[in-house]
XYZ file of N, CA, C and O in Angstrom:
672
model
N -1.335 43.950 30.471
C -0.908 42.588 30.242
C 0.323 42.604 29.336
O 0.334 43.239 28.298
N 1.310 41.828 29.710
C 2.570 41.804 28.979
C 2.616 40.578 28.068
O 2.258 39.481 28.471
N 3.038 40.758 26.812
C 3.178 39.653 25.871
C 4.599 39.132 25.955
O 5.555 39.896 25.947
N 4.722 37.826 26.016
C 6.039 37.213 26.131
C 6.441 36.610 24.791
O 6.206 35.456 24.508
N 7.034 37.442 23.951
C 7.454 36.975 22.644
C 8.605 35.987 22.735
O 8.723 35.093 21.928
N 9.412 36.123 23.717
C 10.551 35.225 23.888
C 10.124 33.783 24.033
O 10.768 32.875 23.531
N 9.016 33.529 24.689
C 8.539 32.162 24.861
C 8.108 31.570 23.527
O 8.352 30.412 23.260
N 7.483 32.357 22.696
C 7.066 31.888 21.386
C 8.287 31.497 20.555
O 8.311 30.459 19.920
N 9.302 32.328 20.564
C 10.526 32.044 19.831
C 11.194 30.784 20.363
O 11.686 29.957 19.601
N 11.174 30.613 21.679
C 11.764 29.426 22.290
C 11.031 28.177 21.814
O 11.644 27.171 21.487
N 9.699 28.242 21.703
C 8.921 27.102 21.233
C 9.302 26.761 19.793
O 9.519 25.611 19.465
N 9.388 27.770 18.949
C 9.756 27.549 17.551
C 11.155 26.945 17.467
O 11.385 25.978 16.758
N 12.089 27.498 18.239
C 13.462 26.988 18.223
C 13.504 25.554 18.729
O 14.212 24.714 18.183
N 12.721 25.259 19.782
C 12.675 23.917 20.330
C 12.090 22.944 19.316
O 12.582 21.833 19.143
N 11.041 23.359 18.634
C 10.401 22.519 17.638
C 11.342 22.283 16.457
O 11.434 21.168 15.953
N 12.030 23.309 16.028
C 13.010 23.188 14.946
C 14.124 22.229 15.354
O 14.606 21.447 14.544
N 14.508 22.273 16.614
C 15.550 21.381 17.129
C 15.118 19.921 17.021
O 15.932 19.051 16.701
N 13.831 19.651 17.255
C 13.334 18.273 17.121
C 13.552 17.771 15.695
O 14.012 16.647 15.482
N 13.238 18.611 14.708
C 13.415 18.217 13.313
C 14.905 18.023 12.999
O 15.295 17.021 12.397
N 15.718 18.980 13.430
C 17.162 18.897 13.195
C 17.756 17.658 13.870
O 18.573 16.957 13.272
N 17.324 17.384 15.095
C 17.793 16.185 15.802
C 17.366 14.923 15.057
O 18.142 13.972 14.931
N 16.133 14.921 14.558
C 15.660 13.767 13.790
C 16.537 13.510 12.581
O 16.909 12.365 12.305
N 16.887 14.568 11.867
C 17.770 14.423 10.696
C 19.148 13.914 11.104
O 19.708 13.027 10.456
N 19.676 14.482 12.184
C 21.002 14.073 12.666
C 20.993 12.588 13.055
O 21.865 11.830 12.640
N 19.999 12.186 13.824
C 19.901 10.785 14.242
C 19.723 9.860 13.045
O 20.316 8.783 12.991
N 18.914 10.279 12.079
C 18.687 9.446 10.900
C 19.994 9.225 10.136
O 20.319 8.100 9.760
N 20.728 10.309 9.925
C 21.996 10.205 9.192
C 23.011 9.340 9.927
O 23.863 8.709 9.310
N 22.920 9.300 11.268
C 23.817 8.475 12.076
C 23.327 7.033 12.196
O 24.010 6.197 12.780
N 22.136 6.755 11.676
C 21.591 5.409 11.745
C 20.931 5.079 13.070
O 20.662 3.916 13.359
N 20.661 6.083 13.878
C 19.985 5.882 15.165
C 18.493 6.076 14.900
O 17.911 7.130 15.184
N 17.883 5.054 14.325
C 16.547 5.196 13.756
C 15.451 5.359 14.804
O 14.488 6.091 14.575
N 15.551 4.695 15.937
C 14.542 4.842 16.987
C 14.480 6.265 17.513
O 13.399 6.846 17.661
N 15.651 6.842 17.786
C 15.709 8.227 18.268
C 15.240 9.191 17.183
O 14.561 10.183 17.464
N 15.590 8.905 15.927
C 15.156 9.755 14.811
C 13.634 9.741 14.703
O 13.003 10.797 14.582
N 13.060 8.549 14.781
C 11.592 8.456 14.679
C 10.921 9.237 15.806
O 9.961 9.971 15.573
N 11.438 9.095 17.034
C 10.867 9.834 18.171
C 10.955 11.339 17.950
O 9.996 12.067 18.221
N 12.096 11.810 17.475
C 12.269 13.249 17.242
C 11.299 13.748 16.166
O 10.666 14.794 16.330
N 11.170 13.000 15.073
C 10.241 13.399 14.014
C 8.791 13.356 14.506
O 7.994 14.227 14.154
N 8.457 12.356 15.299
C 7.085 12.277 15.837
C 6.803 13.455 16.770
O 5.719 14.039 16.721
N 7.777 13.816 17.617
C 7.614 14.977 18.506
C 7.453 16.257 17.699
O 6.610 17.106 18.006
N 8.265 16.402 16.662
C 8.176 17.574 15.787
C 6.797 17.652 15.143
O 6.147 18.696 15.158
N 6.347 16.547 14.597
C 5.060 16.520 13.903
C 3.910 16.813 14.853
O 2.989 17.562 14.513
N 3.981 16.254 16.043
C 2.938 16.502 17.036
C 2.872 17.986 17.398
O 1.795 18.578 17.457
N 4.026 18.598 17.613
C 4.075 20.031 17.928
C 3.573 20.877 16.761
O 2.822 21.829 16.957
N 3.984 20.532 15.562
C 3.563 21.284 14.371
C 2.059 21.175 14.157
O 1.418 22.151 13.789
N 1.516 19.990 14.364
C 0.077 19.799 14.153
C -0.743 20.596 15.155
O -1.840 21.052 14.830
N -0.222 20.789 16.366
C -0.919 21.612 17.359
C -0.844 23.088 16.990
O -1.763 23.848 17.246
N 0.288 23.471 16.412
C 0.569 24.876 16.151
C -0.015 25.379 14.836
O -0.489 26.501 14.747
N 0.031 24.557 13.782
C -0.363 24.989 12.436
C -1.451 24.101 11.871
O -1.484 22.910 12.120
N -2.275 24.689 11.080
C -3.298 23.928 10.354
C -2.814 23.581 8.937
O -3.323 22.673 8.311
N -1.835 24.323 8.445
C -1.327 24.151 7.092
C -0.049 23.312 7.134
O 0.817 23.510 7.976
N 0.059 22.378 6.210
C 1.262 21.548 6.129
C 2.395 22.340 5.480
O 2.167 23.159 4.598
N 3.604 22.047 5.907
C 4.792 22.674 5.354
C 5.684 21.588 4.770
O 5.423 20.392 4.965
N 6.729 21.993 4.084
C 7.688 21.028 3.564
C 8.282 20.209 4.708
O 8.454 18.998 4.591
N 8.570 20.870 5.831
C 9.139 20.139 6.965
C 8.162 19.119 7.546
O 8.579 18.035 7.930
N 6.881 19.442 7.605
C 5.928 18.450 8.118
C 5.814 17.284 7.135
O 5.730 16.131 7.568
N 5.850 17.578 5.844
C 5.864 16.504 4.849
C 7.096 15.623 5.019
O 7.007 14.391 5.017
N 8.248 16.264 5.174
C 9.489 15.502 5.331
C 9.484 14.677 6.611
O 9.905 13.518 6.608
N 9.017 15.255 7.707
C 8.990 14.529 8.983
C 8.090 13.303 8.874
O 8.468 12.208 9.306
N 6.912 13.467 8.289
C 6.011 12.329 8.143
C 6.604 11.273 7.214
O 6.476 10.068 7.462
N 7.284 11.704 6.164
C 7.936 10.763 5.253
C 9.052 10.003 5.963
O 9.187 8.790 5.791
N 9.858 10.696 6.772
C 10.936 10.021 7.501
C 10.394 9.025 8.517
O 10.970 7.953 8.701
N 9.279 9.342 9.168
C 8.668 8.398 10.103
C 8.278 7.120 9.358
O 8.570 6.005 9.809
N 7.631 7.280 8.201
C 7.242 6.122 7.395
C 8.475 5.384 6.881
O 8.525 4.144 6.912
N 9.464 6.126 6.425
C 10.696 5.529 5.910
C 11.400 4.692 6.973
O 11.839 3.570 6.709
N 11.490 5.217 8.174
C 12.116 4.483 9.273
C 11.319 3.218 9.576
O 11.900 2.146 9.802
N 10.002 3.320 9.570
C 9.161 2.141 9.803
C 9.407 1.086 8.720
O 9.489 -0.113 9.023
N 9.552 1.519 7.467
C 9.845 0.581 6.381
C 11.212 -0.064 6.565
O 11.369 -1.274 6.403
N 12.201 0.750 6.895
C 13.571 0.245 7.031
C 13.734 -0.710 8.206
O 14.612 -1.573 8.172
N 12.912 -0.542 9.223
C 12.997 -1.406 10.408
C 11.920 -2.493 10.394
O 11.799 -3.235 11.358
N 11.170 -2.574 9.319
C 10.088 -3.547 9.165
C 9.142 -3.521 10.362
O 8.701 -4.556 10.857
N 8.794 -2.316 10.808
C 7.855 -2.140 11.915
C 6.477 -2.636 11.502
O 6.114 -2.580 10.327
N 5.713 -3.088 12.477
C 4.366 -3.601 12.210
C 3.472 -2.528 11.582
O 2.564 -2.845 10.811
N 3.743 -1.269 11.895
C 2.909 -0.174 11.384
C 3.459 0.462 10.103
O 2.983 1.499 9.661
N 4.433 -0.165 9.478
C 5.109 0.426 8.316
C 4.154 0.726 7.167
O 4.171 1.824 6.607
N 3.321 -0.232 6.812
C 2.436 -0.020 5.665
C 1.369 1.026 5.967
O 1.049 1.847 5.112
N 0.845 1.014 7.176
C -0.171 2.004 7.560
C 0.432 3.406 7.550
O -0.160 4.345 7.013
N 1.622 3.556 8.156
C 2.275 4.865 8.181
C 2.588 5.363 6.774
O 2.423 6.540 6.468
N 3.035 4.456 5.918
C 3.375 4.829 4.548
C 2.128 5.253 3.774
O 2.140 6.264 3.064
N 1.059 4.507 3.935
C -0.192 4.849 3.265
C -0.714 6.211 3.737
O -1.101 7.051 2.913
N -0.692 6.435 5.043
C -1.136 7.719 5.588
C -0.246 8.862 5.098
O -0.743 9.924 4.722
N 1.057 8.638 5.124
C 1.993 9.676 4.682
C 1.760 10.005 3.214
O 1.721 11.171 2.831
N 1.589 8.975 2.403
C 1.392 9.198 0.971
C 0.126 10.014 0.719
O 0.082 10.857 -0.174
N -0.890 9.794 1.542
C -2.142 10.549 1.433
C -1.965 11.991 1.911
O -2.476 12.927 1.294
N -1.234 12.178 3.007
C -1.099 13.496 3.639
C -0.085 14.416 2.966
O -0.229 15.625 3.000
N 0.947 13.843 2.394
C 2.059 14.633 1.866
C 1.662 15.291 0.545
O 1.151 14.632 -0.360
N 1.920 16.589 0.461
C 1.569 17.350 -0.743
C 2.769 17.570 -1.663
O 2.589 17.803 -2.846
N 3.965 17.523 -1.124
C 5.166 17.764 -1.913
C 5.435 16.540 -2.795
O 5.667 15.442 -2.298
N 5.405 16.743 -4.105
C 5.510 15.641 -5.046
C 6.853 14.922 -4.981
O 6.901 13.694 -5.091
N 7.948 15.630 -4.807
C 9.250 14.958 -4.757
C 9.380 14.115 -3.490
O 9.985 13.037 -3.524
N 8.794 14.558 -2.380
C 8.807 13.762 -1.151
C 7.956 12.513 -1.357
O 8.339 11.411 -0.948
N 6.830 12.651 -2.030
C 5.965 11.495 -2.309
C 6.680 10.477 -3.191
O 6.585 9.270 -2.963
N 7.389 10.953 -4.202
C 8.098 10.035 -5.102
C 9.216 9.302 -4.384
O 9.452 8.116 -4.624
N 9.919 9.995 -3.505
C 10.979 9.347 -2.738
C 10.391 8.289 -1.808
O 10.936 7.193 -1.674
N 9.274 8.594 -1.193
C 8.598 7.629 -0.333
C 8.140 6.424 -1.160
O 8.260 5.280 -0.716
N 7.653 6.661 -2.369
C 7.227 5.565 -3.257
C 8.412 4.646 -3.559
O 8.262 3.420 -3.581
N 9.594 5.218 -3.772
C 10.780 4.396 -4.032
C 11.063 3.474 -2.861
O 11.271 2.267 -3.029
N 11.084 4.022 -1.667
C 11.411 3.207 -0.491
C 10.315 2.187 -0.180
O 10.609 1.078 0.278
N 9.075 2.530 -0.462
C 7.983 1.580 -0.291
C 8.117 0.446 -1.308
O 7.874 -0.718 -0.995
N 8.537 0.779 -2.519
C 8.760 -0.235 -3.548
C 9.867 -1.197 -3.130
O 9.739 -2.418 -3.286
N 10.952 -0.668 -2.584
C 12.054 -1.512 -2.106
C 11.556 -2.439 -0.995
O 11.873 -3.635 -0.974
N 10.758 -1.891 -0.087
C 10.172 -2.676 1.001
C 9.330 -3.827 0.445
O 9.465 -4.981 0.865
N 8.467 -3.522 -0.524
C 7.620 -4.551 -1.135
C 8.462 -5.570 -1.905
O 8.187 -6.772 -1.867
N 9.498 -5.100 -2.589
C 10.390 -5.997 -3.325
C 11.063 -6.963 -2.350
O 11.124 -8.173 -2.604
N 11.579 -6.440 -1.246
C 12.254 -7.284 -0.255
C 11.318 -8.329 0.337
O 11.751 -9.403 0.746
N 10.024 -8.017 0.374
C 9.026 -8.967 0.883
C 8.502 -9.882 -0.236
O 7.573 -10.641 -0.024
N 9.117 -9.779 -1.409
C 8.759 -10.558 -2.591
C 7.320 -10.321 -3.051
O 6.687 -11.176 -3.641
N 6.823 -9.114 -2.809
C 5.505 -8.700 -3.278
C 5.734 -7.852 -4.536
O 5.627 -6.630 -4.531
N 6.086 -8.560 -5.607
C 6.597 -7.907 -6.800
C 5.556 -7.055 -7.533
O 5.901 -6.024 -8.090
N 4.319 -7.470 -7.547
C 3.288 -6.680 -8.231
C 3.158 -5.309 -7.571
O 3.134 -4.276 -8.249
N 3.082 -5.297 -6.229
C 2.973 -4.034 -5.501
C 4.251 -3.203 -5.637
O 4.196 -1.985 -5.756
N 5.396 -3.885 -5.629
C 6.677 -3.182 -5.796
C 6.729 -2.485 -7.149
O 7.120 -1.320 -7.246
N 6.309 -3.189 -8.183
C 6.317 -2.614 -9.534
C 5.433 -1.370 -9.601
O 5.829 -0.350 -10.171
N 4.233 -1.442 -8.999
C 3.334 -0.291 -8.992
C 4.002 0.926 -8.364
O 3.858 2.046 -8.860
N 4.734 0.707 -7.287
C 5.409 1.812 -6.604
C 6.609 2.308 -7.407
O 6.833 3.515 -7.520
N 7.395 1.381 -7.966
C 8.550 1.791 -8.771
C 8.122 2.670 -9.948
O 8.823 3.606 -10.316
N 6.981 2.380 -10.519
C 6.515 3.149 -11.677
C 6.067 4.562 -11.305
O 5.908 5.409 -12.186
N 5.919 4.853 -10.014
C 5.587 6.207 -9.549
C 6.830 7.064 -9.338
O 6.734 8.262 -9.127
N 7.994 6.442 -9.405
C 9.252 7.102 -9.073
C 9.838 7.805 -10.296
O 9.788 7.277 -11.407
N 10.404 8.978 -10.065
C 11.153 9.679 -11.102
C 12.632 9.392 -10.842
O 13.182 9.807 -9.822
N 13.267 8.663 -11.756
C 14.677 8.274 -11.555
C 15.596 9.474 -11.345
O 16.621 9.365 -10.700
N 15.230 10.613 -11.885
C 16.066 11.810 -11.754
C 16.154 12.271 -10.295
O 17.099 12.957 -9.928
N 15.181 11.898 -9.462
C 15.178 12.296 -8.056
C 16.024 11.376 -7.182
O 16.212 11.648 -5.999
N 16.527 10.281 -7.742
C 17.252 9.281 -6.954
C 18.748 9.550 -6.952
O 19.287 10.115 -7.903
N 19.401 9.101 -5.883
C 20.864 9.135 -5.860
C 21.366 8.069 -6.829
O 20.588 7.220 -7.296
N 22.646 8.060 -7.097
C 23.214 7.077 -8.015
C 22.969 5.649 -7.502
O 22.565 4.775 -8.268
N 23.218 5.408 -6.215
C 22.999 4.071 -5.646
C 21.526 3.678 -5.701
O 21.194 2.523 -5.990
N 20.641 4.627 -5.414
C 19.202 4.350 -5.484
C 18.778 4.046 -6.922
O 17.960 3.160 -7.160
N 19.353 4.759 -7.875
C 19.026 4.544 -9.291
C 19.457 3.137 -9.725
O 18.725 2.444 -10.435
N 20.619 2.698 -9.280
C 21.090 1.344 -9.598
C 20.139 0.309 -8.988
O 19.738 -0.653 -9.650
N 19.770 0.520 -7.735
C 18.835 -0.377 -7.058
C 17.498 -0.417 -7.787
O 16.921 -1.487 -8.018
N 17.009 0.763 -8.168
C 15.747 0.883 -8.904
C 15.804 0.072 -10.197
O 14.913 -0.728 -10.491
N 16.859 0.289 -10.972
C 16.961 -0.384 -12.261
C 17.085 -1.887 -12.094
O 16.459 -2.650 -12.838
N 17.885 -2.325 -11.134
C 18.039 -3.759 -10.928
C 16.719 -4.392 -10.489
O 16.269 -5.393 -11.047
N 16.079 -3.795 -9.489
C 14.860 -4.389 -8.934
C 13.706 -4.357 -9.932
O 12.986 -5.346 -10.083
N 13.524 -3.244 -10.614
C 12.464 -3.182 -11.613
C 12.784 -4.114 -12.782
O 11.900 -4.823 -13.283
N 14.048 -4.168 -13.197
C 14.460 -5.100 -14.252
C 14.212 -6.545 -13.850
O 13.745 -7.363 -14.649
N 14.491 -6.874 -12.598
C 14.261 -8.225 -12.081
C 12.769 -8.563 -12.126
O 12.387 -9.669 -12.516
N 11.934 -7.604 -11.725
C 10.483 -7.830 -11.756
C 10.023 -8.106 -13.186
O 9.279 -9.054 -13.439
N 10.492 -7.286 -14.124
C 10.132 -7.517 -15.522
C 10.639 -8.887 -15.992
O 9.954 -9.588 -16.741
N 11.824 -9.266 -15.549
C 12.407 -10.548 -15.926
C 11.534 -11.701 -15.437
O 11.234 -12.623 -16.191
N 11.115 -11.667 -14.159
C 10.295 -12.779 -13.649
C 8.894 -12.775 -14.259
O 8.239 -13.815 -14.287
N 8.462 -11.617 -14.769
C 7.198 -11.545 -15.511
C 7.376 -11.994 -16.962
O 6.418 -12.024 -17.719
N 8.612 -12.331 -17.312
C 8.990 -12.716 -18.678
C 8.775 -11.582 -19.679
O 8.547 -11.801 -20.866
N 8.873 -10.359 -19.195
C 8.782 -9.179 -20.036
C 10.223 -8.727 -20.328
O 10.717 -7.752 -19.787
N 10.884 -9.507 -21.163
C 12.312 -9.313 -21.427
C 12.601 -8.002 -22.151
O 13.668 -7.416 -21.960
N 11.656 -7.534 -22.960
C 11.862 -6.276 -23.677
C 12.001 -5.105 -22.702
O 12.765 -4.164 -22.957
N 11.285 -5.133 -21.586
C 11.392 -4.082 -20.564
C 12.593 -4.311 -19.655
O 13.231 -3.365 -19.209
N 12.889 -5.581 -19.362
C 13.974 -5.916 -18.436
C 15.352 -5.624 -19.033
O 16.239 -5.115 -18.337
N 15.514 -5.934 -20.309
C 16.835 -5.858 -20.941
C 17.504 -4.485 -20.837
O 18.652 -4.403 -20.403
N 16.824 -3.378 -21.203
C 17.522 -2.086 -21.118
C 17.865 -1.683 -19.679
O 18.901 -1.061 -19.442
N 17.028 -2.052 -18.731
C 17.316 -1.726 -17.333
C 18.551 -2.467 -16.851
O 19.421 -1.894 -16.186
N 18.634 -3.741 -17.184
C 19.777 -4.548 -16.755
C 21.047 -4.186 -17.532
O 22.129 -4.152 -16.964
N 20.894 -3.900 -18.813
C 22.052 -3.557 -19.642
C 22.745 -2.294 -19.117
O 23.967 -2.216 -19.076
N 21.955 -1.323 -18.688
C 22.513 -0.055 -18.206
C 23.360 -0.213 -16.947
O 24.242 0.596 -16.685
N 23.089 -1.238 -16.151
C 23.831 -1.396 -14.896
C 24.801 -2.572 -14.932
O 25.527 -2.814 -13.969
N 24.870 -3.263 -16.056
C 25.669 -4.482 -16.176
C 27.144 -4.287 -15.825
O 27.724 -5.103 -15.136
N 27.770 -3.222 -16.244
C 29.206 -3.056 -16.057
C 29.621 -2.317 -14.800
O 30.790 -1.981 -14.636
N 28.703 -2.071 -13.889
C 29.027 -1.295 -12.688
C 29.881 -2.128 -11.741
O 29.503 -3.236 -11.366
N 31.063 -1.628 -11.350
C 31.934 -2.373 -10.442
C 31.234 -2.640 -9.105
O 30.546 -1.797 -8.567
N 31.425 -3.868 -8.604
C 30.851 -4.224 -7.305
C 29.439 -4.765 -7.412
O 28.899 -5.298 -6.456
N 28.825 -4.644 -8.575
C 27.474 -5.169 -8.780
C 27.610 -6.473 -9.523
O 28.177 -6.527 -10.601
N 27.109 -7.530 -8.952
C 27.257 -8.863 -9.528
C 25.930 -9.341 -10.085
O 25.014 -9.677 -9.343
N 25.834 -9.327 -11.405
C 24.644 -9.799 -12.101
C 25.082 -10.915 -13.038
O 26.001 -10.737 -13.817
N 24.425 -12.033 -12.925
C 24.733 -13.151 -13.805
C 23.844 -13.019 -15.034
O 22.637 -12.903 -14.922
N 24.481 -13.028 -16.195
C 23.725 -12.914 -17.440
C 23.934 -14.151 -18.284
O 24.829 -14.958 -18.021
N 23.138 -14.257 -19.325
C 23.226 -15.416 -20.223
C 24.375 -15.329 -21.197
O 24.657 -16.264 -21.909
N 25.053 -14.181 -21.276
C 26.142 -14.015 -22.263
C 27.478 -13.976 -21.583
O 27.691 -13.545 -20.542
């Protein structure tokens, strides 16, 4: 009996291509195609491996992220499942940030605050950090917790292109 190692390598390369395509589509803003590619990758990985990898964590996070960004009906379920399944802490924190933004946009400020407090600001890009500070500061402001709101808003007050109306 002959073993066909080439077929195994082809499967791995094909599966890797799904993940790479998902990333490419996501960066291009083609979210439907990105979600399909990540779902195909995850399905193949789940059949092949019993152990989660960083890539499976990332793929599941991107599926949830895309659902949040497109306000899909399954966004909250996917995010909850991903948060439970994902073992990589930095991927979980990034997902928490995007879930917080989603909740903030839906004016569910209590839930948004809970998610924002799970985020490590050091893991965010500069634009994400500004968004984090503004949104969390706004939540504290509407809660009348001015002592918490003030430093968050003060830090972003002078940023060009950001329009915040203040009392001074």
